[in-house]
CSV table of C-alpha atoms and ligand atoms in Angstrom, one decimal:
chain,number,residue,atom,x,y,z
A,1,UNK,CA,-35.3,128.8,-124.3
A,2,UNK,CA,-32.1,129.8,-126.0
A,3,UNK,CA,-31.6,126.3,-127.0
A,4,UNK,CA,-35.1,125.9,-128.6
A,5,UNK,CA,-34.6,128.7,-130.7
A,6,UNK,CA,-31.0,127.5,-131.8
A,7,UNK,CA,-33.1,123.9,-132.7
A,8,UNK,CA,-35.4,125.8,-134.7
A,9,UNK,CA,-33.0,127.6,-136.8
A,10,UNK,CA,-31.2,124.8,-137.3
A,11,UNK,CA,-34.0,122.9,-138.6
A,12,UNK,CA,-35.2,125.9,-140.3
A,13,UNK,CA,-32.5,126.1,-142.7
A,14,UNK,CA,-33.7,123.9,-146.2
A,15,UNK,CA,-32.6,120.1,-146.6
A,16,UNK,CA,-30.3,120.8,-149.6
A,17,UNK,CA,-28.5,123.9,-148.1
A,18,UNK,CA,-28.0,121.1,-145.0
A,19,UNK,CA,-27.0,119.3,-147.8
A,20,UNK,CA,-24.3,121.4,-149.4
A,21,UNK,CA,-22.6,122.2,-145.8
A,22,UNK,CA,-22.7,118.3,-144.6
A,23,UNK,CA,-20.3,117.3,-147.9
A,24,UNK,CA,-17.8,119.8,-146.4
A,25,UNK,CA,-17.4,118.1,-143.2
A,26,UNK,CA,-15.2,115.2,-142.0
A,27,UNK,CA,-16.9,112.3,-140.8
A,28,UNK,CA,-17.1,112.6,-137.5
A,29,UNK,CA,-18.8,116.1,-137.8
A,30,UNK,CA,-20.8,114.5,-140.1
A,31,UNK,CA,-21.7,111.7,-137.7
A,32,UNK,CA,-22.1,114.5,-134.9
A,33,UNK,CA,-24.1,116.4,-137.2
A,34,UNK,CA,-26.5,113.8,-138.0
A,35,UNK,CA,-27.1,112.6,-134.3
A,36,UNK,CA,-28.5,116.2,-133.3
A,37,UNK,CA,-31.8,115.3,-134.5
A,38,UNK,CA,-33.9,112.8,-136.0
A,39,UNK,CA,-34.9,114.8,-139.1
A,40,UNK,CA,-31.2,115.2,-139.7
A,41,UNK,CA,-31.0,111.5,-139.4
A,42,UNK,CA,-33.9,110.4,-141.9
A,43,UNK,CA,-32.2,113.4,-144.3
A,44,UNK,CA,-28.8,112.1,-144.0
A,45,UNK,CA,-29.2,108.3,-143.8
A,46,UNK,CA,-31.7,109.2,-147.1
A,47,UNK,CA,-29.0,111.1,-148.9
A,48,UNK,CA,-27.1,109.2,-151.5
A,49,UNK,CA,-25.3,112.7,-152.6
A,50,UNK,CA,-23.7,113.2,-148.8
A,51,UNK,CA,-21.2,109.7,-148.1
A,52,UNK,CA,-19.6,109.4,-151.9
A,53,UNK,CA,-16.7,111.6,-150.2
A,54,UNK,CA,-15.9,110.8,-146.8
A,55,UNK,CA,-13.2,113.0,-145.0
A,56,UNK,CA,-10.5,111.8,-142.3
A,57,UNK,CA,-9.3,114.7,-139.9
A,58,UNK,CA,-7.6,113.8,-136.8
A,59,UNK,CA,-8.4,117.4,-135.8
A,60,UNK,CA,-11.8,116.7,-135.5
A,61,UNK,CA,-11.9,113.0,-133.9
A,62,UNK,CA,-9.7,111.0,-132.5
A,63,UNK,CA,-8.9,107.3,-133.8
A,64,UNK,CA,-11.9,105.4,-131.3
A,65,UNK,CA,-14.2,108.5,-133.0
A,66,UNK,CA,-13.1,107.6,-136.2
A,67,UNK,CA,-13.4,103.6,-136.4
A,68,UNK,CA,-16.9,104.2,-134.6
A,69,UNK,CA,-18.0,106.4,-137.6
A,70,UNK,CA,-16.2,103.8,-140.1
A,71,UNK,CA,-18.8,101.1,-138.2
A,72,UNK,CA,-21.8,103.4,-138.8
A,73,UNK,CA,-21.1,103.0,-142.8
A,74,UNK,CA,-22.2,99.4,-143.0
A,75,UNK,CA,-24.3,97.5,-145.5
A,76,UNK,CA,-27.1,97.3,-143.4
A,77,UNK,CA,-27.8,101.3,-143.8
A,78,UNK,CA,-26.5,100.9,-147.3
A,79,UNK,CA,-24.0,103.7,-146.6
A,80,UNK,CA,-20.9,100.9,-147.4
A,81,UNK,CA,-21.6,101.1,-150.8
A,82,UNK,CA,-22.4,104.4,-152.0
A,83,UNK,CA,-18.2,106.0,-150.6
A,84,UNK,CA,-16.6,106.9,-154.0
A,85,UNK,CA,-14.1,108.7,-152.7
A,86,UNK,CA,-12.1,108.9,-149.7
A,87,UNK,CA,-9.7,111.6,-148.2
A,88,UNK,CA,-6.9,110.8,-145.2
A,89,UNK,CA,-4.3,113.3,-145.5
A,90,UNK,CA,-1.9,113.9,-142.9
A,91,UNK,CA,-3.6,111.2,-140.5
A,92,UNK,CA,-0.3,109.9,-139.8
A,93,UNK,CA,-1.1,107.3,-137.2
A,94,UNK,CA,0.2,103.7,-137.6
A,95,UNK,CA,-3.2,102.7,-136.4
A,96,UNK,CA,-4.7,103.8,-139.6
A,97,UNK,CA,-4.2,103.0,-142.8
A,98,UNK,CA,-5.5,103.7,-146.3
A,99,UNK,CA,-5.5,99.6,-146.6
A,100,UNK,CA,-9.0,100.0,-144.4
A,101,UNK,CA,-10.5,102.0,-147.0
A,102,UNK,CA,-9.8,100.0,-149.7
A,103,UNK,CA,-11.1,96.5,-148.4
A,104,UNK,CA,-14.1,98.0,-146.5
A,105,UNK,CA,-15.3,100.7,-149.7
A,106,UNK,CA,-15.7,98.0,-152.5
A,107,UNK,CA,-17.2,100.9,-154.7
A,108,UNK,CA,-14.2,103.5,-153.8
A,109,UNK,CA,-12.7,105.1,-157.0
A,110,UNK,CA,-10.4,107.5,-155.5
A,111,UNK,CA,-8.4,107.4,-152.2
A,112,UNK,CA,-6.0,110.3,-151.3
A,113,UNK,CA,-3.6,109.2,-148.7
A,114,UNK,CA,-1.0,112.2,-148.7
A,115,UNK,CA,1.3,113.4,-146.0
A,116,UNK,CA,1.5,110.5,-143.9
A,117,UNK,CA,5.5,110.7,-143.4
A,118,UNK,CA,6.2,108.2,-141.3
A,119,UNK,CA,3.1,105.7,-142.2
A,120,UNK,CA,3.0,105.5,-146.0
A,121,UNK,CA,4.2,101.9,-146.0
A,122,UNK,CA,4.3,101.0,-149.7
A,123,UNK,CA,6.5,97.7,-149.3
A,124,UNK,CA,4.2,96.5,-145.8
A,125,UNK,CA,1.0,97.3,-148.2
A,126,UNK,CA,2.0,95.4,-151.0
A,127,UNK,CA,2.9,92.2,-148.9
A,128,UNK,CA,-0.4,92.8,-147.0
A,129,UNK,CA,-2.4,93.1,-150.5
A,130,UNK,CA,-0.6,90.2,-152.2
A,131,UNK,CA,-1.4,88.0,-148.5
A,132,UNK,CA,-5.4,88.8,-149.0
A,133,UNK,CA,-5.2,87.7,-152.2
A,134,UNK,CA,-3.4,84.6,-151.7
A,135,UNK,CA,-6.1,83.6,-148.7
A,136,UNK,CA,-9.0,85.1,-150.6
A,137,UNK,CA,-9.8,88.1,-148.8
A,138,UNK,CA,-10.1,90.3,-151.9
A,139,UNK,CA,-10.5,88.8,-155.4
A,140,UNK,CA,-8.7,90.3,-158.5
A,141,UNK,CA,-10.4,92.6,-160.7
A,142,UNK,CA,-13.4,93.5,-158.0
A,143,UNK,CA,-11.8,97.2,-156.8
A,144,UNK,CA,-13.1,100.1,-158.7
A,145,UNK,CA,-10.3,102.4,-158.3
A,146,UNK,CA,-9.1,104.9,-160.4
A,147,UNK,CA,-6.5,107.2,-158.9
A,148,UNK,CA,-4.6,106.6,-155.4
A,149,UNK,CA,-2.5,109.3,-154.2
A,150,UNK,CA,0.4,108.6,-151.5
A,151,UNK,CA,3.1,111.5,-152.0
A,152,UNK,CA,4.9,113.3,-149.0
A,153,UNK,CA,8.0,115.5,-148.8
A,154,UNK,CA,10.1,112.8,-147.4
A,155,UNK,CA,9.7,110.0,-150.2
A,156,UNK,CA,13.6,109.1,-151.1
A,157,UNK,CA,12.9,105.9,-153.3
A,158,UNK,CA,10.9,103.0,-153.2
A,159,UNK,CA,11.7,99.7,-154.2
A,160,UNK,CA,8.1,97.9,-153.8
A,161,UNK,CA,6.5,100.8,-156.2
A,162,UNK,CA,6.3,98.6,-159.2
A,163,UNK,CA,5.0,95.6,-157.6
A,164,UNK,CA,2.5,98.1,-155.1
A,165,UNK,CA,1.3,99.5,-158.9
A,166,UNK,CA,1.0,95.9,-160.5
A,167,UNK,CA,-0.9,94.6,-157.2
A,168,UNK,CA,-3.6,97.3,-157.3
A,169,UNK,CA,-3.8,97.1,-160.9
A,170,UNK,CA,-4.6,93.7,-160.7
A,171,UNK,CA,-7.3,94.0,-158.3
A,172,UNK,CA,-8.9,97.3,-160.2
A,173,UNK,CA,-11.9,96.5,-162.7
A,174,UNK,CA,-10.2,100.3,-164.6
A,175,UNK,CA,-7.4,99.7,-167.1
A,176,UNK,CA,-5.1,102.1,-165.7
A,177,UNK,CA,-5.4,103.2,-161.9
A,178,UNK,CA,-3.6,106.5,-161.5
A,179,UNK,CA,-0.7,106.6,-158.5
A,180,UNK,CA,0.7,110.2,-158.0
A,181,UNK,CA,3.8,109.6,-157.8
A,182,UNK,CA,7.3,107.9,-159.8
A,183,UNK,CA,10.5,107.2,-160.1
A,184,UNK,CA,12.8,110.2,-161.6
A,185,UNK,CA,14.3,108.3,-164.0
A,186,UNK,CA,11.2,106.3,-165.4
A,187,UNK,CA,11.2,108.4,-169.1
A,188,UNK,CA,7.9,106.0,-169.9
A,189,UNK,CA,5.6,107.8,-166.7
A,190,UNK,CA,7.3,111.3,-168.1
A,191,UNK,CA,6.2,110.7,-171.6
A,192,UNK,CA,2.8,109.5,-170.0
A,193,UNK,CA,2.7,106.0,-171.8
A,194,UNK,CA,3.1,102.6,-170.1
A,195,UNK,CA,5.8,101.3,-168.3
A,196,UNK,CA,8.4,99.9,-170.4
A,197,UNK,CA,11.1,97.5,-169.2
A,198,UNK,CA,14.5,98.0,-168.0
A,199,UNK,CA,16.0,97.8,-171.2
A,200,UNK,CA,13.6,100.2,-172.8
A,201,UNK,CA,13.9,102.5,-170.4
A,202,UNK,CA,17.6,103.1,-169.9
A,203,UNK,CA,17.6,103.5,-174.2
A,204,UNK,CA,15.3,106.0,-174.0
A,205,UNK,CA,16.8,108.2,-170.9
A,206,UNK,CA,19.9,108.5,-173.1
A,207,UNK,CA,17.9,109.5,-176.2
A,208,UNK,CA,15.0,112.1,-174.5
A,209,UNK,CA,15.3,115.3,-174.3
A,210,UNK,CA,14.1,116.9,-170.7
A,211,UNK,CA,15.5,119.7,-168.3
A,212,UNK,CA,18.3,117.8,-167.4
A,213,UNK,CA,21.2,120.2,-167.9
A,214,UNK,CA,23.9,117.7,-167.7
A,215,UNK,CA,22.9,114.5,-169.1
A,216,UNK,CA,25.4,111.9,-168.1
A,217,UNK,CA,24.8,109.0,-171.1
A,218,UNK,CA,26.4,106.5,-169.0
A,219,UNK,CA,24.2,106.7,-165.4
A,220,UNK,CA,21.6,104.6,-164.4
A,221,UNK,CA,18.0,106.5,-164.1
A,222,UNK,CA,17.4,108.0,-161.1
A,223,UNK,CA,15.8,106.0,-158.3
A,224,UNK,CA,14.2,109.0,-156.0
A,225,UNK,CA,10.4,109.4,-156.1
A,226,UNK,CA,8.6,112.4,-157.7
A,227,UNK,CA,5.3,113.5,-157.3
A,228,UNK,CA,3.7,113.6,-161.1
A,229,UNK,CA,2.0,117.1,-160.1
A,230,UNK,CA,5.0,118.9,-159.0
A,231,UNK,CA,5.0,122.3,-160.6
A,232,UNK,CA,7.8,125.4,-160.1
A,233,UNK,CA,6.3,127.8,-157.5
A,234,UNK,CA,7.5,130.6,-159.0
A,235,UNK,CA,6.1,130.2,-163.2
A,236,UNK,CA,4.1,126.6,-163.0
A,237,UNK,CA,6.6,125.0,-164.3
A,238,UNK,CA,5.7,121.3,-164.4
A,239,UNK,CA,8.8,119.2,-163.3
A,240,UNK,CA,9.8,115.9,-165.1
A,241,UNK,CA,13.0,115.0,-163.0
A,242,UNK,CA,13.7,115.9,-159.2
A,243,UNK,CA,15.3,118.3,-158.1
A,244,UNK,CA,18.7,117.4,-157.9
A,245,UNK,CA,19.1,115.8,-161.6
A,246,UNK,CA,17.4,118.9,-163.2
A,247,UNK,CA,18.7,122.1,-160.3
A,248,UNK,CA,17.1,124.6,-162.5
A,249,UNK,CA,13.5,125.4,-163.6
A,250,UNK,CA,13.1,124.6,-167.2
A,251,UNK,CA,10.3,127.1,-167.4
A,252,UNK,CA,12.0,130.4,-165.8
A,253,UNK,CA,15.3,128.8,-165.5
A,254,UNK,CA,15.5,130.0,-161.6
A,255,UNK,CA,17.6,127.4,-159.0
A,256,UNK,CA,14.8,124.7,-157.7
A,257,UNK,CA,14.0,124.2,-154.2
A,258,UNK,CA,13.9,121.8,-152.3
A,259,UNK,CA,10.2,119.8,-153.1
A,260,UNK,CA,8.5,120.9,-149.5
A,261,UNK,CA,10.1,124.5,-150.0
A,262,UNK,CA,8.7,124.4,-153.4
A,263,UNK,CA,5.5,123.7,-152.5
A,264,UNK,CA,5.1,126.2,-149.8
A,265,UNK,CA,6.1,129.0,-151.3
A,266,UNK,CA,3.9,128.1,-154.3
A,267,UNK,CA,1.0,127.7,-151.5
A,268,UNK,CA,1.6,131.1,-150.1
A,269,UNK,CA,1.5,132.6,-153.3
A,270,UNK,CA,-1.8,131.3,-154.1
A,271,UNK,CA,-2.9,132.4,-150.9
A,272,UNK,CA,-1.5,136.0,-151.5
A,273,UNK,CA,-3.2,136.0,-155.1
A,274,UNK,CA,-6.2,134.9,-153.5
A,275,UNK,CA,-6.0,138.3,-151.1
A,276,UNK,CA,-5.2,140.1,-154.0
A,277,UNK,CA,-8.7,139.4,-155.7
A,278,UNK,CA,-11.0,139.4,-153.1
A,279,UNK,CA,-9.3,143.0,-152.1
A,280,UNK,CA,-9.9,144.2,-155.7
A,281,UNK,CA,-13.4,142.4,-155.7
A,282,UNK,CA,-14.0,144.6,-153.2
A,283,UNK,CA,-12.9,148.0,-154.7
A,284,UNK,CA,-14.6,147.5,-157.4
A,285,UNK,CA,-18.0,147.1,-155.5
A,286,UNK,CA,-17.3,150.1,-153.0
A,287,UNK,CA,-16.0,152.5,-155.6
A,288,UNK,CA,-17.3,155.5,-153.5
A,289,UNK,CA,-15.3,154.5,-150.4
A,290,UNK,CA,-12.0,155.4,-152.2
A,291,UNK,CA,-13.4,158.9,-153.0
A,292,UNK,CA,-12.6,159.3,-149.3
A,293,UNK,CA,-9.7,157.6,-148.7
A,294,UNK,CA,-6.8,159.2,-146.7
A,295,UNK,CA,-4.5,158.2,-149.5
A,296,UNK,CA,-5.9,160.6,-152.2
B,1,ZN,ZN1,16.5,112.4,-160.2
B,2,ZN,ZN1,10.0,128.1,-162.8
C-alpha cells in the first residue's frame, strides 16, 4: 500500500519539475530514474533539454553501471547526438577516459575532465588521437568542441601539451578550443593571444611586466603547468605565474600557497560566506525571533 502511494506521488509531481531535478543527476541515477516507470521513460527518452549534460560519479555507479548507461545513449534513441556537455571529475580510473567521450559524443562542446591525478594522460591521448586519425577513425575538423578542462593539483609539466592542443584543434570545427590549463612561462596564453613561437616568447618574458618579483633576464620560461583560473584565496587574485616564480600575491601581496592549499582554503571560504548569507537571510525574515533572544 505504502508503495502505491510513494508511485503516485512520484508521478504526481509535474513533467518539468521531473524535468528540472533529472538535469541534476549523474547518469546512472538518471538511468535508474527513468527505469522506475514507463511514463518516466516516454518523458525522458522525449526530452531533448535532459542528456545535453551528462554527469560521471563513481559514487553513484560503478564502471559496468557506467558503460551500460554510456550504451543506452545510442543513435537508435537519438540520445548520442543531443550530449553537449560532459562532466568526469575525479573518476580516476584507468578504465575510463575522457577519450570515450569525445569519439562516442560527435556533438560534445564541452568536456571537463578534472582531478584525475593519476589518469590524466596528456602524452598517451595525444598518440592515441593522432593514431585515429592516421587510420580514419575520426576525421579532422568534425568535433564541435569548445573548451576541455584537464587540471589537477599534481600537474608538474607536460611536454605533449602543445601537440595535445594542436591535435584537438585540428579535429574541432571552432577556431579556438579552450584547454584550462598552461605552461607558466607561456607570456602569449597570459596576455590571452595566440601562441607565439619560441623565439617570440622568450623576447617577450624578458620585456612583460607580471608579479614576478625577481625577474631573472637570462632564464628560460618556466615549464610547470598552471591552471588559467587560478585565483588567490584570500583577495581573488587571478595568478599569471605559479607559485614558485611569483611567491607573493600580486593583489594583497600575502605569501602564496601551495595550488591545492590555495584552493581549499578559497573553497572553505566560499562555503563560510555562503553560511554567512543564508544566516542573515534568515534574520532578516524572523526579525521577531531576536526580540527574544538570550543574547539581548
Ligand atoms: Zn613558474
Ligand atoms: Zn591575494
Amino acid at each position: 500500500m505504502s508503495n502505491l502511494n510513494q508511485t503516485l506521488t512520484i508521478q504526481l509531481i509535474p513533467p518539468e519539475m521531473v524535468e528540472l531535478i533529472a538535469c541534476h543527476l549523474d547518469i546512472c541515477s538518471l538511468m535508474n530514474l527513468m527505469d522506475t516507470c514507463t511514463q518516466f521513460r516516454y518523458q525522458f527518452l522525449g526530452s531533448t533539454y535532459m542528456w545535453r549534460r551528462v554527469v560521471f560519479d563513481l559514487k553513484y555507479g560503478d564502471l559496468s553501471a557506467i558503460y551500460a548507461a554510456l550504451r543506452r545513449l545510442r543513435d537508435s534513441n537519438g540520445l548520442r547526438l543531443l550530449v553537449r556537455e560532459v562532466v568526469m571529475d575525479s573518476t580516476d580510473d584507468s578504465m575510463f577516459s575522457p577519450l570515450v567521450m569525445l569519439v562516442k559524443f560527435p556533438n560534445l562542446h564541452r568536456l571537463y575532465a578534472r582531478n584525475r591525478r593519476f589518469n590524466t594522460k596528456i602524452k598517451e591521448d595525444t598518440k592515441a588521437l593522432l593514431d585515429m586519425i592516421k587510420s580514419g577513425t575520426i576525421k579532422l575538423k568534425t568535433f564541435e568542441l569548445e573548451r576541455i578542462e584537464i587540471y589537477h593539483h599534481y600537474m608538474t609539466t607536460e611536454p605533449y601539451l602543445e601537440v595535445f592542443q594542436r591535435t584537438i584543434q585540428r579535429l574541432s570545427r571552432h577556431p579556438s578550443v579552450y584547454i584550462d590549463i598552461r605552461m607558466c612561462g607561456d607570456v602569449s596564453e597570459q596576455q590571452g593571444t595566440q601562441p607565439k613561437t619560441q623565439t617570440q616568447t622568450q623576447t617577450q618574458t624578458q620585456t612583460l611586466e607580471t608579479d614576478q618579483l625577481n625577474p631573472t633576464q637570462s632564464s628560460p620560461p618556466c615549464q610547470k603547468i598552471v591552471s588559467k583560473v587560478a585565483k588567490c584565496w584570500a583577495c581573488d587574485y587571478h595568478f599569471k605565474q605559479c607559485w614558485m616564480c611569483a611567491p607573493f600575491c600580486g593583489g594583497c601581496n600575502s605569501r602564496r600557497l601551495p595550488p591545492m592549499v590555495n584552493d581549499q582554503k578559497k573553497q572553505q571560504n566560499l562555503i563560510n560566506q555562503r553560511l554567512l548569507q543564508q544566516t542573515n537571510a534568515l534574520r532578516q525574515q524572523d526579525p521577531v525571533e531576536d526580540e527574544f533572544s538570550v543574547f539581548e
